mmCIF file with all atom_site columns, C-alpha atoms in Angstrom:
data_model
loop_
_atom_site.group_PDB
_atom_site.id
_atom_site.type_symbol
_atom_site.label_atom_id
_atom_site.label_alt_id
_atom_site.label_comp_id
_atom_site.label_asym_id
_atom_site.label_entity_id
_atom_site.label_seq_id
_atom_site.pdbx_PDB_ins_code
_atom_site.Cartn_x
_atom_site.Cartn_y
_atom_site.Cartn_z
_atom_site.occupancy
_atom_site.B_iso_or_equiv
_atom_site.pdbx_formal_charge
_atom_site.auth_seq_id
_atom_site.auth_comp_id
_atom_site.auth_asym_id
_atom_site.auth_atom_id
_atom_site.pdbx_PDB_model_num
ATOM 1   C CA . UNK A 1 1   ? -4.000  13.973  -22.268 1.00 38.00 ? 1107 UNK A CA 1
ATOM 2   C CA . UNK A 1 2   ? -6.943  14.085  -21.319 1.00 42.00 ? 1108 UNK A CA 1
ATOM 3   C CA . UNK A 1 3   ? -8.166  11.360  -18.545 1.00 40.00 ? 1109 UNK A CA 1
ATOM 4   C CA . UNK A 1 4   ? -11.124 9.424   -20.186 1.00 43.00 ? 1110 UNK A CA 1
ATOM 5   C CA . UNK A 1 5   ? -12.005 8.160   -16.482 1.00 42.00 ? 1111 UNK A CA 1
ATOM 6   C CA . UNK A 1 6   ? -12.402 10.569  -14.686 1.00 42.00 ? 1112 UNK A CA 1
ATOM 7   C CA . UNK A 1 7   ? -15.091 13.090  -17.570 1.00 45.00 ? 1113 UNK A CA 1
ATOM 8   C CA . UNK A 1 8   ? -18.384 13.225  -15.882 1.00 46.00 ? 1114 UNK A CA 1
ATOM 9   C CA . UNK A 1 9   ? -21.194 13.734  -19.098 1.00 46.00 ? 1115 UNK A CA 1
ATOM 10  C CA . UNK A 1 10  ? -25.011 15.318  -19.118 1.00 44.00 ? 1116 UNK A CA 1
ATOM 11  C CA . UNK A 1 11  ? -27.490 15.698  -19.992 1.00 43.00 ? 1117 UNK A CA 1
ATOM 12  C CA . UNK A 1 12  ? -29.181 19.480  -21.164 1.00 45.00 ? 1118 UNK A CA 1
ATOM 13  C CA . UNK A 1 13  ? -31.912 19.698  -23.573 1.00 44.00 ? 1119 UNK A CA 1
ATOM 14  C CA . UNK A 1 14  ? -30.488 15.534  -25.215 1.00 47.00 ? 1120 UNK A CA 1
ATOM 15  C CA . UNK A 1 15  ? -27.232 17.256  -25.887 1.00 47.00 ? 1121 UNK A CA 1
ATOM 16  C CA . UNK A 1 16  ? -24.313 15.133  -24.447 1.00 47.00 ? 1122 UNK A CA 1
ATOM 17  C CA . UNK A 1 17  ? -21.651 17.544  -22.675 1.00 49.00 ? 1123 UNK A CA 1
ATOM 18  C CA . UNK A 1 18  ? -18.709 17.526  -20.873 1.00 48.00 ? 1124 UNK A CA 1
ATOM 19  C CA . UNK A 1 19  ? -17.761 19.167  -18.296 1.00 48.00 ? 1125 UNK A CA 1
ATOM 20  C CA . UNK A 1 20  ? -14.087 18.257  -17.978 1.00 46.00 ? 1126 UNK A CA 1
ATOM 21  C CA . UNK A 1 21  ? -13.492 19.504  -21.776 1.00 47.00 ? 1127 UNK A CA 1
ATOM 22  C CA . UNK A 1 22  ? -10.729 22.613  -19.873 1.00 48.00 ? 1128 UNK A CA 1
ATOM 23  C CA . UNK A 1 23  ? -9.728  25.774  -21.690 1.00 54.00 ? 1129 UNK A CA 1
ATOM 24  C CA . UNK A 1 24  ? -12.710 24.734  -24.383 1.00 56.00 ? 1130 UNK A CA 1
ATOM 25  C CA . UNK A 1 25  ? -15.375 26.937  -24.623 1.00 65.00 ? 1131 UNK A CA 1
ATOM 26  C CA . UNK A 1 26  ? -17.767 26.747  -28.138 1.00 65.00 ? 1132 UNK A CA 1
ATOM 27  C CA . UNK A 1 27  ? -18.122 30.403  -28.227 1.00 71.00 ? 1133 UNK A CA 1
ATOM 28  C CA . UNK A 1 28  ? -14.720 31.663  -28.532 1.00 73.00 ? 1134 UNK A CA 1
ATOM 29  C CA . UNK A 1 29  ? -13.936 29.222  -31.637 1.00 72.00 ? 1135 UNK A CA 1
ATOM 30  C CA . UNK A 1 30  ? -17.723 30.501  -32.898 1.00 74.00 ? 1136 UNK A CA 1
ATOM 31  C CA . UNK A 1 31  ? -16.966 33.747  -32.529 1.00 75.00 ? 1137 UNK A CA 1
ATOM 32  C CA . UNK A 1 32  ? -12.782 33.300  -33.818 1.00 76.00 ? 1138 UNK A CA 1
ATOM 33  C CA . UNK A 1 33  ? -14.134 31.723  -36.942 1.00 73.00 ? 1139 UNK A CA 1
ATOM 34  C CA . UNK A 1 34  ? -16.223 35.204  -37.236 1.00 73.00 ? 1140 UNK A CA 1
ATOM 35  C CA . UNK A 1 35  ? -13.385 37.211  -37.311 1.00 77.00 ? 1141 UNK A CA 1
ATOM 36  C CA . UNK A 1 36  ? -11.578 35.342  -39.651 1.00 74.00 ? 1142 UNK A CA 1
ATOM 37  C CA . UNK A 1 37  ? -14.953 35.948  -41.737 1.00 71.00 ? 1143 UNK A CA 1
ATOM 38  C CA . UNK A 1 38  ? -15.729 39.189  -41.545 1.00 74.00 ? 1144 UNK A CA 1
ATOM 39  C CA . UNK A 1 39  ? -12.108 40.237  -42.585 1.00 77.00 ? 1145 UNK A CA 1
ATOM 40  C CA . UNK A 1 40  ? -12.495 37.621  -45.834 1.00 67.00 ? 1146 UNK A CA 1
ATOM 41  C CA . UNK A 1 41  ? -9.036  34.804  -44.453 1.00 64.00 ? 1147 UNK A CA 1
ATOM 42  C CA . UNK A 1 42  ? -11.731 31.632  -45.231 1.00 55.00 ? 1148 UNK A CA 1
ATOM 43  C CA . UNK A 1 43  ? -10.710 28.962  -43.932 1.00 54.00 ? 1149 UNK A CA 1
ATOM 44  C CA . UNK A 1 44  ? -8.742  26.354  -46.168 1.00 57.00 ? 1150 UNK A CA 1
ATOM 45  C CA . UNK A 1 45  ? -10.945 23.256  -45.670 1.00 54.00 ? 1151 UNK A CA 1
ATOM 46  C CA . UNK A 1 46  ? -12.276 23.237  -49.187 1.00 51.00 ? 1152 UNK A CA 1
ATOM 47  C CA . UNK A 1 47  ? -12.819 20.250  -49.489 1.00 50.00 ? 1153 UNK A CA 1
ATOM 48  C CA . UNK A 1 48  ? -14.495 19.724  -45.440 1.00 54.00 ? 1154 UNK A CA 1
ATOM 49  C CA . UNK A 1 49  ? -17.631 17.247  -45.708 1.00 59.00 ? 1155 UNK A CA 1
ATOM 50  C CA . UNK A 1 50  ? -19.012 18.154  -42.478 1.00 63.00 ? 1156 UNK A CA 1
ATOM 51  C CA . UNK A 1 51  ? -21.469 19.688  -44.502 1.00 64.00 ? 1157 UNK A CA 1
ATOM 52  C CA . UNK A 1 52  ? -21.931 18.324  -47.761 1.00 59.00 ? 1158 UNK A CA 1
ATOM 53  C CA . UNK A 1 53  ? -22.139 20.049  -51.031 1.00 59.00 ? 1159 UNK A CA 1
ATOM 54  C CA . UNK A 1 54  ? -26.121 20.288  -50.856 1.00 57.00 ? 1160 UNK A CA 1
ATOM 55  C CA . UNK A 1 55  ? -25.373 21.866  -47.304 1.00 56.00 ? 1161 UNK A CA 1
ATOM 56  C CA . UNK A 1 56  ? -24.917 25.421  -49.697 1.00 60.00 ? 1162 UNK A CA 1
ATOM 57  C CA . UNK A 1 57  ? -28.079 25.120  -51.259 1.00 65.00 ? 1163 UNK A CA 1
ATOM 58  C CA . UNK A 1 58  ? -29.523 25.045  -47.512 1.00 72.00 ? 1164 UNK A CA 1
ATOM 59  C CA . UNK A 1 59  ? -30.790 27.550  -45.665 1.00 80.00 ? 1165 UNK A CA 1
ATOM 60  C CA . UNK A 1 60  ? -28.827 29.162  -42.441 1.00 82.00 ? 1166 UNK A CA 1
ATOM 61  C CA . UNK A 1 61  ? -31.325 27.236  -39.975 1.00 84.00 ? 1167 UNK A CA 1
ATOM 62  C CA . UNK A 1 62  ? -31.669 24.220  -40.925 1.00 84.00 ? 1168 UNK A CA 1
ATOM 63  C CA . UNK A 1 63  ? -27.243 24.749  -41.762 1.00 83.00 ? 1169 UNK A CA 1
ATOM 64  C CA . UNK A 1 64  ? -27.642 24.668  -37.708 1.00 86.00 ? 1170 UNK A CA 1
ATOM 65  C CA . UNK A 1 65  ? -29.931 22.328  -37.503 1.00 87.00 ? 1171 UNK A CA 1
ATOM 66  C CA . UNK A 1 66  ? -28.272 20.075  -39.301 1.00 85.00 ? 1172 UNK A CA 1
ATOM 67  C CA . UNK A 1 67  ? -24.905 20.429  -36.897 1.00 88.00 ? 1173 UNK A CA 1
ATOM 68  C CA . UNK A 1 68  ? -26.351 20.195  -33.555 1.00 89.00 ? 1174 UNK A CA 1
ATOM 69  C CA . UNK A 1 69  ? -27.344 17.104  -34.452 1.00 89.00 ? 1175 UNK A CA 1
ATOM 70  C CA . UNK A 1 70  ? -24.367 16.396  -36.009 1.00 89.00 ? 1176 UNK A CA 1
ATOM 71  C CA . UNK A 1 71  ? -22.993 17.432  -32.793 1.00 90.00 ? 1177 UNK A CA 1
ATOM 72  C CA . UNK A 1 72  ? -25.503 15.512  -30.901 1.00 92.00 ? 1178 UNK A CA 1
ATOM 73  C CA . UNK A 1 73  ? -24.292 12.076  -33.187 1.00 92.00 ? 1179 UNK A CA 1
ATOM 74  C CA . UNK A 1 74  ? -21.170 12.951  -31.967 1.00 92.00 ? 1180 UNK A CA 1
ATOM 75  C CA . UNK A 1 75  ? -21.268 14.265  -28.379 1.00 92.00 ? 1181 UNK A CA 1
ATOM 76  C CA . UNK A 1 76  ? -23.499 10.182  -28.346 1.00 92.00 ? 1182 UNK A CA 1
ATOM 77  C CA . UNK A 1 77  ? -20.012 8.693   -29.588 1.00 92.00 ? 1183 UNK A CA 1
ATOM 78  C CA . UNK A 1 78  ? -17.832 10.372  -27.635 1.00 91.00 ? 1184 UNK A CA 1
ATOM 79  C CA . UNK A 1 79  ? -20.408 8.935   -24.718 1.00 91.00 ? 1185 UNK A CA 1
ATOM 80  C CA . UNK A 1 80  ? -20.307 6.005   -25.759 1.00 92.00 ? 1186 UNK A CA 1
ATOM 81  C CA . UNK A 1 81  ? -16.685 5.012   -25.915 1.00 93.00 ? 1187 UNK A CA 1
ATOM 82  C CA . UNK A 1 82  ? -16.220 7.068   -22.017 1.00 92.00 ? 1188 UNK A CA 1
ATOM 83  C CA . UNK A 1 83  ? -19.205 4.973   -21.211 1.00 94.00 ? 1189 UNK A CA 1
ATOM 84  C CA . UNK A 1 84  ? -16.742 1.659   -22.464 1.00 93.00 ? 1190 UNK A CA 1
ATOM 85  C CA . UNK A 1 85  ? -13.835 3.011   -21.408 1.00 94.00 ? 1191 UNK A CA 1
ATOM 86  C CA . UNK A 1 86  ? -15.395 2.961   -17.814 1.00 94.00 ? 1192 UNK A CA 1
ATOM 87  C CA . UNK A 1 87  ? -16.458 -0.596  -19.098 1.00 95.00 ? 1193 UNK A CA 1
ATOM 88  C CA . UNK A 1 88  ? -12.845 -1.047  -18.845 1.00 95.00 ? 1194 UNK A CA 1
ATOM 89  C CA . UNK A 1 89  ? -11.337 0.331   -16.653 1.00 95.00 ? 1195 UNK A CA 1
ATOM 90  C CA . UNK A 1 90  ? -13.647 -1.686  -14.151 1.00 95.00 ? 1196 UNK A CA 1
ATOM 91  C CA . UNK A 1 91  ? -12.274 -5.142  -15.587 1.00 96.00 ? 1197 UNK A CA 1
ATOM 92  C CA . UNK A 1 92  ? -8.697  -3.850  -15.549 1.00 96.00 ? 1198 UNK A CA 1
ATOM 93  C CA . UNK A 1 93  ? -9.663  -3.410  -11.598 1.00 96.00 ? 1199 UNK A CA 1
ATOM 94  C CA . UNK A 1 94  ? -10.526 -6.960  -11.527 1.00 96.00 ? 1200 UNK A CA 1
ATOM 95  C CA . UNK A 1 95  ? -8.400  -8.122  -12.868 1.00 97.00 ? 1201 UNK A CA 1
ATOM 96  C CA . UNK A 1 96  ? -5.767  -6.615  -11.239 1.00 97.00 ? 1202 UNK A CA 1
ATOM 97  C CA . UNK A 1 97  ? -7.878  -7.334  -8.109  1.00 97.00 ? 1203 UNK A CA 1
ATOM 98  C CA . UNK A 1 98  ? -8.021  -10.970 -8.983  1.00 97.00 ? 1204 UNK A CA 1
ATOM 99  C CA . UNK A 1 99  ? -4.472  -11.396 -10.340 1.00 97.00 ? 1205 UNK A CA 1
ATOM 100 C CA . UNK A 1 100 ? -3.542  -10.142 -6.446  1.00 97.00 ? 1206 UNK A CA 1
ATOM 101 C CA . UNK A 1 101 ? -5.527  -12.535 -5.146  1.00 97.00 ? 1207 UNK A CA 1
ATOM 102 C CA . UNK A 1 102 ? -4.031  -15.186 -7.618  1.00 97.00 ? 1208 UNK A CA 1
ATOM 103 C CA . UNK A 1 103 ? -0.569  -13.929 -6.904  1.00 97.00 ? 1209 UNK A CA 1
ATOM 104 C CA . UNK A 1 104 ? -0.981  -14.175 -2.792  1.00 97.00 ? 1210 UNK A CA 1
ATOM 105 C CA . UNK A 1 105 ? -2.215  -18.006 -3.433  1.00 97.00 ? 1211 UNK A CA 1
ATOM 106 C CA . UNK A 1 106 ? 0.248   -19.145 -4.897  1.00 97.00 ? 1212 UNK A CA 1
ATOM 107 C CA . UNK A 1 107 ? 2.440   -17.133 -1.933  1.00 97.00 ? 1213 UNK A CA 1
ATOM 108 C CA . UNK A 1 108 ? 0.571   -19.852 0.394   1.00 97.00 ? 1214 UNK A CA 1
ATOM 109 C CA . UNK A 1 109 ? 1.008   -23.065 -2.216  1.00 97.00 ? 1215 UNK A CA 1
ATOM 110 C CA . UNK A 1 110 ? 5.069   -22.607 -2.317  1.00 97.00 ? 1216 UNK A CA 1
ATOM 111 C CA . UNK A 1 111 ? 4.874   -22.185 1.343   1.00 97.00 ? 1217 UNK A CA 1
ATOM 112 C CA . UNK A 1 112 ? 2.979   -24.283 2.044   1.00 97.00 ? 1218 UNK A CA 1
ATOM 113 C CA . UNK A 1 113 ? 4.870   -26.729 -0.141  1.00 97.00 ? 1219 UNK A CA 1
ATOM 114 C CA . UNK A 1 114 ? 8.340   -26.180 1.501   1.00 96.00 ? 1220 UNK A CA 1
ATOM 115 C CA . UNK A 1 115 ? 5.969   -27.159 4.861   1.00 96.00 ? 1221 UNK A CA 1
ATOM 116 C CA . UNK A 1 116 ? 5.822   -30.457 2.956   1.00 97.00 ? 1222 UNK A CA 1
ATOM 117 C CA . UNK A 1 117 ? 8.868   -30.389 1.562   1.00 97.00 ? 1223 UNK A CA 1
ATOM 118 C CA . UNK A 1 118 ? 10.851  -30.310 5.009   1.00 96.00 ? 1224 UNK A CA 1
ATOM 119 C CA . UNK A 1 119 ? 8.750   -32.840 6.508   1.00 97.00 ? 1225 UNK A CA 1
ATOM 120 C CA . UNK A 1 120 ? 9.164   -35.247 3.331   1.00 97.00 ? 1226 UNK A CA 1
ATOM 121 C CA . UNK A 1 121 ? 12.808  -35.201 4.494   1.00 96.00 ? 1227 UNK A CA 1
ATOM 122 C CA . UNK A 1 122 ? 12.490  -35.583 7.900   1.00 97.00 ? 1228 UNK A CA 1
ATOM 123 C CA . UNK A 1 123 ? 10.061  -38.105 7.313   1.00 97.00 ? 1229 UNK A CA 1
ATOM 124 C CA . UNK A 1 124 ? 12.750  -39.913 4.527   1.00 97.00 ? 1230 UNK A CA 1
ATOM 125 C CA . UNK A 1 125 ? 15.631  -39.959 7.119   1.00 97.00 ? 1231 UNK A CA 1
ATOM 126 C CA . UNK A 1 126 ? 13.081  -41.489 9.798   1.00 97.00 ? 1232 UNK A CA 1
ATOM 127 C CA . UNK A 1 127 ? 13.056  -44.228 7.372   1.00 97.00 ? 1233 UNK A CA 1
ATOM 128 C CA . UNK A 1 128 ? 16.674  -44.444 6.706   1.00 97.00 ? 1234 UNK A CA 1
ATOM 129 C CA . UNK A 1 129 ? 17.006  -45.149 10.326  1.00 97.00 ? 1235 UNK A CA 1
ATOM 130 C CA . UNK A 1 130 ? 14.104  -47.185 11.160  1.00 96.00 ? 1236 UNK A CA 1
ATOM 131 C CA . UNK A 1 131 ? 15.446  -49.601 7.435   1.00 96.00 ? 1237 UNK A CA 1
ATOM 132 C CA . UNK A 1 132 ? 18.995  -49.391 9.494   1.00 96.00 ? 1238 UNK A CA 1
ATOM 133 C CA . UNK A 1 133 ? 17.670  -50.196 12.793  1.00 97.00 ? 1239 UNK A CA 1
ATOM 134 C CA . UNK A 1 134 ? 15.650  -53.227 11.391  1.00 97.00 ? 1240 UNK A CA 1
ATOM 135 C CA . UNK A 1 135 ? 19.674  -54.358 9.163   1.00 96.00 ? 1241 UNK A CA 1
ATOM 136 C CA . UNK A 1 136 ? 20.451  -54.151 12.650  1.00 96.00 ? 1242 UNK A CA 1
ATOM 137 C CA . UNK A 1 137 ? 18.417  -56.097 14.132  1.00 96.00 ? 1243 UNK A CA 1
ATOM 138 C CA . UNK A 1 138 ? 18.021  -59.199 12.398  1.00 96.00 ? 1244 UNK A CA 1
ATOM 139 C CA . UNK A 1 139 ? 21.362  -59.261 12.439  1.00 94.00 ? 1245 UNK A CA 1
ATOM 140 C CA . UNK A 1 140 ? 20.887  -59.422 15.582  1.00 93.00 ? 1246 UNK A CA 1
ATOM 141 C CA . UNK A 1 141 ? 18.523  -61.884 15.498  1.00 94.00 ? 1247 UNK A CA 1
ATOM 142 C CA . UNK A 1 142 ? 20.452  -64.478 12.797  1.00 93.00 ? 1248 UNK A CA 1
ATOM 143 C CA . UNK A 1 143 ? 23.133  -64.437 14.978  1.00 91.00 ? 1249 UNK A CA 1
ATOM 144 C CA . UNK A 1 144 ? 21.418  -65.896 17.423  1.00 91.00 ? 1250 UNK A CA 1
ATOM 145 C CA . UNK A 1 145 ? 19.091  -68.004 15.558  1.00 90.00 ? 1251 UNK A CA 1
ATOM 146 C CA . UNK A 1 146 ? 22.847  -69.233 15.207  1.00 89.00 ? 1252 UNK A CA 1
ATOM 147 C CA . UNK A 1 147 ? 23.874  -69.962 19.056  1.00 88.00 ? 1253 UNK A CA 1
ATOM 148 C CA . UNK A 1 148 ? 21.188  -71.496 19.409  1.00 84.00 ? 1254 UNK A CA 1
ATOM 149 C CA . UNK A 1 149 ? 20.739  -74.598 18.833  1.00 68.00 ? 1255 UNK A CA 1
#
């Protein structure tokens, strides 16, 4: 699989060219097609619509111009797709960063909650002890009031 992220697109004479197409040679491809044509072996793509049927009536130069224009459009489409992929990659990186920050914030908040819960338990126990002591003191006051006329 070809990593679109690492592709570099250049413009040469108004035609976008991918630098990262390792192993692809337009010259080799053209040579192979020419060899097949010389041998009389025609490709099995008679329903191929690269050049419309009227293209058969066009001259060779017109066909070449047509194919170059079509290539240019396809390369522009590819450049647009590469651009969109890079844009999506950047968006993914931003979302990953936001997710990491949110997870760190969540961890920090969990620690804070835990600390506050332990403090709440501590204050509940202190409150219960204070209430118990208050009740004992109230009983003492009641007992002393009975002793004193």
